[in-house]
Amino acid sequence: MDRRSFLGAGVSAGALAAVRPGGVAPAAPAPFTPPPFAFEEATVDDLQRAMAGGQTSARALAAAYLARIDAVDRPGGGRPGMAAVIEVNPDALAEAARLDAERKAGRVRGPLHGIPVLLKDNVDTGDRMQTTAGSLALAGPPAPRDATLAARLRAAGAVLLGKTNLSEWANFRSTRSSSGWSGRGGQTRNPYALDRSPCGSSSGSGAAVAANLCALAVGTETDGSIVCPSGVNGVVGIKPTLGLVSRAGVIPIAHSQDTAGPMARTVRDAALLLGALAAGGADPRDAATAPAQAHVAADYAAGLDAGALRGARVGVLRSSFGFHAETDRVMEGALRVLRDAGAVLVDPVAIATTGKWDTTENDVLQYELKADMNAYLAERARGLDASAQNAAGRNAAGDPMPRTLADLIAFNTRHADRELQWFGQELFEQSQARGPLTDAAYQKALADNRRLAGAEGIDATLAAHRLDAIVAPTNGPAWTIDLVVGDHFGGGYSSPSAVAGYPHVTVPAGFVHGLPVGLSFFAGAWSEPRLIRLAYAFEQATRARRAPTFRPTIA
């Protein structure tokens, strides 16, 4: 665990530690004003113009963002101590320098050439960074090879700047976890109010993008884990159609709902990142990607039009309103923007099957966690054995590297002082008690979920009202961090799209007491291009995003 230093000119090695102690977040610091940052709120296009014009380089960008991480994310010295970044890439500057050489030689791979990207710490990278899902059980030896999405980002010219903290095991270990806490990374904070939750499980990715610690970030979602961190951190998030982005090499929860997706400060930037993640279509390492071959767009950022809402039929999912009066006020303002931009609002619409999968969704996730985690850990162990990257076969705690979910449960029990100090692992234990995926109960629950959320749910609602999309509040204001009791999630939208495996885009819509609230756009399978266009038009009409100010609290 002492592979901590980042070796780069002008950046403190000690300040960029790869592993921070887990535990309760320290008391929120005094008001903080970060030092000036040349690339504050810079878009991908801004950075490309600067590199093309010789005002900066990929290496200079990487160094600047790493210095920003040091200035804003690390604890001590009056800094906020956001804990959004769990580890930086010790090879980031070298990778960026190679991309600069390519540019100088006349080769630019595409819009992400030289752009700094952070990956959630459940995405394998076959380099010197670790991939741990925030758990000490996997700390130590790195993954033996890149996840497909990491390889595609490298091929697109992105600089993999580091890994982001997350809710440990993507928030599927306990029913009363604190979003953004992991045994390895500690508690991530919301940059808009440091005592507030960043939501989970892609908490570090959302907070890092919001705080300008990177240009772009990758999150993952099973149900809400891209869109909620995006909403509460005031950024754009895209949960793609299941199979559009390969999950090979991503630490799983459940193959019927898991997906990775982009998180960015603008819709266009998120669309550019989605294009790189989906490039290449089907992946032989992930059978769910086979249908994507016919649906991958050549360019998700093409044809973005501020007038795209004109004439669009947009349903309003009123059942997702009403959980918070001030959030409803922001949403009513968002609906006025949609009308003024020319959308035809169908208000209200309802998903008649909502709630009918509440129990069976959890059943499916528990069955699949056991099967999918066992498969992932076994494949990773085989890769490590073959590569001799971990000749001792042990993690940083000195225990054998886990090969099954049962091994993870046993590890947490042995190291309860660090892993179970705030909440338990009852979801792990319940999943371990499940049978195989051949069980009739699992097969029925899975079929029911897909039918109820998909064909009889979102699809039926879209068809009944001839809708282009449906909108709903993504989230209410972020709640206060509570490691003892756990999350106090108020309400918002995610489950129908998650259970159906359909796309969902969230865009900043406004603020409640200075805390961001997002607006969700969703529709049927493979509707990403349409949703991105509508979300872009809303974004251009509102310009609702504001950079965070790192307040200790809202008071």
XYZ file of C-alpha atoms in Angstrom:
555
model
C 0.000 0.000 0.000
C 2.983 2.316 -0.085
C 2.858 2.833 -3.856
C 1.613 6.300 -3.051
C 3.854 8.813 -4.624
C 3.141 10.714 -7.779
C 6.456 11.542 -9.413
C 6.032 14.689 -11.435
C 7.597 18.093 -11.707
C 6.104 20.627 -9.348
C 3.680 18.215 -7.662
C 4.179 17.044 -4.076
C 4.452 13.262 -3.897
C 3.321 13.072 -0.290
C 0.232 15.188 -0.946
C -0.990 12.840 -3.671
C -1.158 9.671 -1.593
C -2.796 6.714 -3.269
C -4.474 5.449 -0.129
C -6.017 7.511 2.656
C -7.225 6.081 5.980
C -10.873 5.108 6.159
C -13.216 6.368 8.833
C -15.313 9.298 9.847
C -14.786 12.445 7.851
C -13.011 15.146 9.880
C -14.955 18.207 10.923
C -15.673 20.489 7.985
C -12.932 23.109 7.691
C -13.257 26.865 7.773
C -14.440 28.626 4.609
C -12.040 27.869 1.787
C -11.110 29.776 -1.343
C -9.072 27.629 -3.713
C -6.090 29.156 -5.477
C -6.714 30.450 -9.006
C -7.050 27.662 -11.551
C -6.414 28.421 -15.204
C -8.854 25.758 -16.408
C -11.790 26.513 -14.105
C -14.991 25.279 -15.824
C -13.040 24.621 -19.050
C -14.835 22.436 -21.570
C -13.258 19.773 -23.756
C -13.475 22.183 -26.700
C -11.733 24.894 -24.658
C -8.893 22.544 -23.794
C -8.547 21.281 -27.358
C -8.335 24.828 -28.683
C -5.659 25.658 -26.119
C -3.595 22.596 -27.052
C -4.055 23.136 -30.786
C -3.016 26.775 -30.415
C 0.061 25.977 -28.372
C -1.166 27.765 -25.235
C -0.913 24.511 -23.277
C -0.110 20.837 -23.718
C -1.510 17.535 -22.520
C 1.335 17.262 -20.025
C 0.745 20.775 -18.710
C -2.981 20.019 -18.401
C -2.326 16.827 -16.472
C 0.079 18.626 -14.142
C -2.405 21.463 -13.604
C -5.266 19.123 -12.715
C -3.014 17.113 -10.399
C -2.026 20.328 -8.647
C -5.729 21.208 -8.394
C -6.371 17.839 -6.719
C -3.576 18.610 -4.283
C -4.996 22.080 -3.548
C -8.652 21.121 -3.137
C -9.124 17.422 -2.506
C -6.498 16.513 0.077
C -6.984 16.981 3.818
C -4.948 19.367 5.958
C -3.502 22.809 5.436
C -6.919 24.479 5.424
C -8.047 22.501 2.371
C -11.593 21.107 2.167
C -10.447 17.495 2.213
C -13.143 16.370 -0.214
C -11.697 12.853 -0.595
C -13.092 12.607 -4.129
C -9.889 11.185 -5.619
C -8.691 7.936 -4.095
C -5.504 7.618 -6.156
C -3.652 9.440 -8.909
C -1.924 7.798 -11.829
C 1.865 7.772 -11.315
C 2.254 7.582 -15.088
C -0.153 10.392 -16.008
C 2.518 12.911 -16.986
C 4.403 10.373 -19.065
C 1.209 9.311 -20.836
C 0.344 12.945 -21.531
C 3.833 13.626 -22.882
C 3.465 10.748 -25.354
C 0.181 12.230 -26.550
C 1.879 15.601 -26.985
C 4.481 13.924 -29.184
C 1.694 12.429 -31.292
C 0.064 15.839 -31.686
C 3.376 17.370 -32.691
C 3.761 14.626 -35.307
C 0.347 15.487 -36.764
C -1.720 12.739 -35.170
C -4.717 13.776 -33.074
C -6.839 10.799 -32.128
C -10.060 12.727 -31.611
C -11.797 15.141 -29.264
C -10.424 13.459 -26.118
C -6.772 13.574 -27.211
C -4.844 14.792 -24.159
C -7.962 15.335 -22.018
C -7.631 14.395 -18.293
C -10.240 11.816 -17.225
C -10.838 10.266 -13.805
C -12.216 6.720 -13.496
C -14.309 5.359 -10.661
C -12.307 2.939 -8.533
C -14.249 -0.075 -9.745
C -12.878 0.149 -13.305
C -9.858 -2.077 -13.921
C -6.691 -0.495 -15.245
C -3.779 -2.720 -16.148
C -1.194 -0.241 -14.941
C 0.304 0.818 -11.605
C -3.002 2.079 -10.210
C -5.117 -0.130 -8.000
C -8.738 -1.133 -8.566
C -10.451 -1.853 -5.262
C -14.119 -0.729 -5.256
C -12.984 1.208 -2.184
C -12.327 -1.983 -0.221
C -9.137 -2.898 1.585
C -9.764 -6.469 0.463
C -8.540 -5.658 -3.063
C -5.855 -3.126 -2.088
C -2.352 -4.072 -3.114
C -1.829 -5.729 -6.500
C -3.287 -3.907 -9.513
C -5.741 -5.485 -11.909
C -4.026 -7.611 -14.574
C -5.542 -5.802 -17.584
C -7.596 -2.773 -18.608
C -11.347 -2.839 -18.510
C -12.621 -2.495 -22.069
C -13.839 1.042 -21.373
C -10.404 2.027 -20.015
C -8.751 0.611 -23.128
C -11.177 2.541 -25.325
C -10.425 5.769 -23.478
C -6.696 5.228 -23.968
C -7.322 4.541 -27.653
C -9.256 7.832 -27.852
C -6.241 9.682 -26.444
C -7.596 10.402 -22.967
C -5.121 10.782 -20.112
C -6.238 8.533 -17.256
C -5.515 10.919 -14.418
C -6.482 8.659 -11.513
C -9.306 6.890 -9.701
C -12.222 8.373 -7.766
C -13.542 7.354 -4.393
C -16.964 5.713 -4.231
C -19.479 4.160 -1.926
C -17.674 0.914 -1.128
C -18.674 -1.955 -3.397
C -20.852 0.521 -5.319
C -23.180 0.932 -2.321
C -24.371 -2.660 -2.234
C -22.898 -3.864 1.050
C -25.321 -2.501 3.645
C -28.828 -1.069 3.806
C -27.686 1.862 5.957
C -24.448 2.918 4.358
C -23.212 6.484 4.000
C -22.922 7.394 0.322
C -19.352 8.179 -0.616
C -17.713 6.239 2.228
C -15.226 3.477 1.586
C -12.802 1.669 3.835
C -9.929 2.648 1.589
C -10.931 6.192 0.693
C -12.860 7.531 3.684
C -15.845 9.869 3.244
C -16.251 11.934 0.084
C -17.773 15.384 0.607
C -20.100 17.482 -1.512
C -18.200 20.573 -2.753
C -21.306 22.775 -2.491
C -21.523 22.193 1.267
C -18.830 20.038 2.805
C -21.059 18.521 5.465
C -23.487 17.271 2.780
C -23.604 13.941 0.983
C -22.188 13.547 -2.539
C -24.718 10.722 -3.094
C -23.591 7.309 -4.274
C -22.082 5.296 -5.502
C -20.205 7.356 -8.116
C -19.748 10.011 -5.447
C -16.110 10.761 -6.105
C -16.685 11.087 -9.847
C -19.533 13.571 -9.333
C -17.693 15.635 -6.732
C -14.459 15.639 -8.744
C -16.105 16.905 -11.928
C -18.043 19.534 -9.987
C -14.887 20.790 -8.250
C -12.862 20.950 -11.482
C -10.477 18.196 -10.416
C -10.679 16.748 -13.939
C -12.195 17.566 -17.290
C -14.362 14.433 -17.356
C -15.105 11.417 -15.174
C -16.568 7.956 -15.555
C -19.145 6.619 -13.110
C -21.140 3.413 -12.926
C -24.778 2.792 -12.086
C -26.993 -0.086 -11.071
C -29.836 2.120 -9.840
C -29.168 5.849 -9.402
C -25.412 5.762 -8.977
C -24.576 7.993 -11.939
C -27.598 10.255 -11.926
C -27.872 10.970 -8.189
C -24.203 11.973 -7.726
C -24.504 14.052 -10.881
C -27.669 15.752 -9.634
C -26.481 16.591 -6.129
C -23.075 17.739 -7.370
C -24.484 19.965 -10.101
C -23.124 18.144 -13.164
C -24.427 16.271 -16.202
C -24.686 12.491 -16.016
C -25.652 9.951 -18.660
C -26.713 6.432 -17.720
C -26.667 4.643 -21.071
C -28.807 1.827 -22.375
C -27.616 -1.473 -20.920
C -24.964 -2.856 -23.270
C -23.996 0.393 -24.979
C -20.830 0.549 -22.848
C -18.940 -2.634 -22.061
C -18.801 -3.747 -18.411
C -15.865 -6.111 -18.959
C -13.324 -5.389 -16.240
C -15.744 -3.354 -14.122
C -16.324 -4.693 -10.601
C -19.981 -5.756 -10.727
C -23.176 -5.690 -8.766
C -25.626 -7.127 -11.285
C -25.307 -7.745 -15.010
C -28.992 -7.050 -15.689
C -28.654 -3.412 -14.558
C -24.958 -2.420 -14.342
C -23.554 0.137 -16.754
C -20.800 2.709 -16.867
C -21.400 6.220 -18.164
C -20.073 9.774 -18.451
C -20.164 12.590 -15.899
C -19.235 16.090 -17.044
C -19.952 19.781 -16.524
C -21.745 20.191 -19.856
C -23.993 18.048 -22.012
C -21.633 18.319 -24.972
C -18.683 17.102 -22.902
C -20.727 14.176 -21.586
C -21.722 13.309 -25.155
C -18.100 13.363 -26.295
C -17.119 11.034 -23.476
C -20.032 8.707 -24.242
C -18.802 8.456 -27.812
C -15.402 7.245 -26.657
C -16.879 4.781 -24.161
C -19.220 3.267 -26.744
C -16.765 3.297 -29.671
C -16.226 -0.086 -31.207
C -19.669 -1.410 -30.380
C -19.862 -5.062 -29.378
C -17.216 -6.392 -27.004
C -16.588 -10.152 -26.938
C -15.834 -9.835 -23.225
C -19.419 -8.638 -22.506
C -22.271 -10.454 -24.243
C -24.730 -7.672 -23.355
C -22.978 -5.391 -25.846
C -23.930 -7.495 -28.896
C -27.151 -5.512 -29.618
C -25.229 -2.225 -29.339
C -23.496 -2.846 -32.661
C -26.620 -1.673 -34.490
C -27.214 1.328 -32.226
C -23.900 3.054 -31.492
C -24.030 6.607 -32.819
C -21.097 7.835 -34.866
C -21.002 11.041 -32.805
C -23.254 11.699 -29.816
C -22.277 15.372 -29.883
C -23.260 15.855 -33.510
C -26.255 17.999 -34.277
C -26.640 19.494 -30.819
C -29.163 22.293 -31.232
C -30.381 24.858 -28.720
C -33.747 24.690 -30.492
C -34.170 20.925 -30.164
C -37.058 21.222 -27.689
C -39.254 22.982 -30.240
C -42.165 20.660 -30.966
C -40.882 17.839 -28.743
C -43.563 16.005 -26.791
C -42.367 15.727 -23.197
C -44.252 13.911 -20.443
C -44.109 15.090 -16.821
C -43.843 12.271 -14.293
C -45.735 13.895 -11.415
C -45.394 10.822 -9.187
C -41.721 11.775 -8.740
C -42.671 15.237 -7.467
C -43.952 16.124 -4.015
C -41.147 14.883 -1.781
C -39.696 18.360 -1.180
C -41.464 21.693 -1.708
C -38.383 23.675 -2.714
C -37.363 21.005 -5.202
C -40.844 21.210 -6.698
C -40.367 24.982 -7.052
C -37.179 24.403 -9.076
C -38.971 21.791 -11.170
C -41.887 24.089 -11.955
C -39.347 26.622 -13.183
C -37.774 23.925 -15.337
C -41.166 23.078 -16.845
C -41.678 26.744 -17.728
C -38.308 26.695 -19.512
C -39.360 23.621 -21.488
C -42.644 25.302 -22.534
C -40.902 28.545 -23.446
C -38.431 26.565 -25.568
C -41.322 25.142 -27.576
C -41.834 21.727 -25.960
C -45.349 20.324 -25.828
C -45.781 19.218 -22.227
C -48.078 16.313 -21.462
C -48.703 16.890 -17.776
C -49.133 14.591 -15.984
C -48.133 11.169 -17.242
C -47.778 8.060 -15.103
C -45.834 4.816 -15.273
C -48.627 2.492 -14.239
C -46.325 -0.289 -13.056
C -44.212 1.885 -10.729
C -43.468 0.165 -7.425
C -44.363 -3.306 -8.655
C -40.691 -4.294 -8.883
C -39.566 -2.847 -5.532
C -39.006 -6.256 -3.946
C -38.044 -8.219 -7.018
C -35.371 -5.688 -8.018
C -33.534 -6.401 -4.776
C -33.983 -10.148 -5.314
C -32.400 -9.934 -8.756
C -29.520 -7.782 -7.565
C -28.716 -10.172 -4.716
C -28.758 -13.260 -6.933
C -26.600 -11.568 -9.543
C -24.150 -10.040 -7.072
C -23.167 -13.484 -5.848
C -22.754 -14.915 -9.342
C -21.155 -11.871 -10.936
C -18.775 -11.055 -8.073
C -17.585 -14.654 -7.924
C -16.942 -14.583 -11.676
C -15.114 -11.240 -11.553
C -12.896 -12.192 -8.608
C -12.042 -15.570 -10.132
C -11.091 -13.995 -13.462
C -9.004 -11.341 -11.743
C -7.227 -13.958 -9.641
C -6.453 -16.030 -12.737
C -5.019 -12.973 -14.437
C -2.839 -12.135 -11.456
C -1.659 -15.728 -11.174
C -0.731 -15.802 -14.846
C 1.062 -12.450 -14.813
C 2.948 -12.997 -11.531
C 2.057 -9.418 -10.556
C 1.282 -10.698 -7.093
C 3.580 -13.633 -6.526
C 2.652 -13.813 -2.854
C -1.044 -14.018 -3.723
C -1.923 -11.604 -0.933
C -3.463 -8.173 -0.567
C -1.976 -5.207 1.251
C -3.450 -6.418 4.545
C -1.500 -9.663 4.199
C -4.597 -11.792 3.556
C -5.029 -14.064 0.536
C -6.538 -12.193 -2.402
C -10.304 -12.861 -2.338
C -11.706 -15.154 -4.994
C -15.372 -15.304 -3.941
C -18.045 -13.223 -2.260
C -17.648 -15.495 0.765
C -13.983 -14.463 0.913
C -15.006 -10.784 0.956
C -17.429 -11.395 3.816
C -14.719 -13.187 5.763
C -12.215 -10.400 5.093
C -14.626 -7.753 6.358
C -15.258 -9.801 9.493
C -11.548 -10.176 10.198
C -10.952 -6.464 9.598
C -14.178 -5.171 11.140
C -12.353 -2.341 12.909
C -11.693 -0.707 9.535
C -14.348 -2.114 7.224
C -17.400 -2.486 9.472
C -16.862 0.398 11.867
C -19.867 2.389 10.591
C -22.215 -0.100 8.962
C -22.419 -3.806 8.250
C -22.479 -6.137 5.274
C -25.978 -7.555 5.448
C -26.514 -7.206 1.681
C -23.373 -9.262 1.090
C -24.585 -11.885 3.553
C -28.088 -12.016 2.061
C -26.597 -12.326 -1.422
C -24.321 -15.147 -0.306
C -27.394 -17.050 0.900
C -29.018 -16.894 -2.550
C -29.030 -19.853 -4.885
C -27.714 -20.090 -8.474
C -29.057 -18.128 -11.432
C -30.929 -21.251 -12.517
C -33.356 -20.795 -9.595
C -36.923 -20.363 -10.807
C -37.465 -17.515 -8.340
C -34.612 -15.541 -9.897
C -35.709 -16.245 -13.450
C -39.258 -15.095 -12.728
C -38.156 -11.959 -10.870
C -35.844 -10.964 -13.720
C -38.513 -11.471 -16.391
C -41.100 -9.607 -14.317
C -38.745 -6.677 -13.734
C -37.928 -6.223 -17.387
C -41.563 -6.463 -18.432
C -42.920 -4.170 -15.710
C -40.281 -1.443 -16.051
C -39.809 -1.761 -19.813
C -42.625 -2.920 -22.080
C -45.472 -2.293 -19.609
C -43.756 0.657 -17.950
C -41.686 3.262 -19.792
C -42.474 1.937 -23.279
C -46.205 1.872 -22.628
C -46.188 5.415 -21.238
C -44.204 6.763 -24.196
C -46.542 5.070 -26.667
C -49.780 6.076 -24.949
C -48.896 9.772 -25.107
C -46.684 9.746 -28.240
C -43.791 11.143 -26.215
C -40.242 11.909 -27.200
C -39.114 11.845 -23.564
C -40.320 12.024 -19.978
C -38.947 14.397 -17.336
C -38.777 14.166 -13.538
C -36.685 15.612 -10.705
C -33.442 13.659 -10.450
C -32.898 14.533 -6.800
C -33.661 16.841 -3.939
C -31.002 18.797 -2.065
C -28.135 16.759 -0.631
C -28.652 15.563 2.932
C -26.106 15.878 5.742
C -23.499 13.139 5.987
C -24.370 10.703 8.765
C -21.973 7.806 9.258
C -23.901 6.503 12.259
C -27.433 6.328 10.832
C -26.628 6.310 7.122
C -28.183 8.140 4.172
C -31.323 10.269 4.463
C -32.284 10.152 0.796
C -35.400 12.223 0.198
C -36.598 11.327 -3.273
C -35.992 11.577 -6.984
C -36.058 9.510 -10.156
C -33.920 6.554 -11.251
C -35.479 3.114 -10.745
C -37.719 2.608 -13.810
C -34.881 3.419 -16.211
C -32.409 1.367 -14.162
C -34.586 -1.737 -13.958
C -35.563 -1.521 -17.644
C -31.942 -0.952 -18.709
C -32.934 2.255 -20.531
C -31.018 5.535 -20.873
C -31.380 8.420 -18.457
C -29.764 11.871 -18.680
C -29.655 14.389 -15.828
C -28.865 18.094 -16.248
C -28.437 20.835 -13.618
C -31.794 22.583 -13.154
C -31.291 24.948 -10.222
C -30.526 25.208 -6.520
C -32.231 24.764 -3.158
C -30.408 26.764 -0.477
C -27.308 26.638 -2.678
C -27.499 22.856 -3.192
C -27.874 21.610 -6.779
C -30.994 19.917 -8.133
C -31.066 18.061 -11.453
C -33.742 17.460 -14.085
C -33.995 13.953 -15.573
C -34.774 13.170 -19.216
C -35.529 9.529 -20.023
C -37.093 7.362 -22.717
C -36.783 3.877 -24.260
C -33.814 1.768 -25.265
C -31.142 3.350 -27.493
C -32.717 6.816 -27.281
C -29.456 8.480 -26.177
C -29.107 10.783 -29.218
C -32.602 12.224 -28.740
C -32.255 12.598 -24.967
C -28.874 14.293 -25.325
C -30.307 16.773 -27.830
C -33.228 17.629 -25.544
C -30.984 17.893 -22.488
C -28.606 20.166 -24.404
C -31.438 22.500 -25.399
C -32.589 22.694 -21.770
C -29.040 23.354 -20.609
C -28.583 26.164 -23.120
C -31.867 27.760 -22.083
C -31.073 27.693 -18.359
C -27.287 27.762 -17.913
C -28.144 26.578 -14.408
C -24.766 25.162 -13.436
C -22.628 27.210 -11.057
C -19.223 26.147 -9.772
C -19.116 25.109 -6.093
C -17.754 27.379 -3.382
C -16.717 24.725 -0.823
C -18.847 26.108 2.012
C -18.401 24.238 5.292
C -22.217 24.096 5.634
C -25.267 25.845 4.169
C -25.853 27.916 7.312
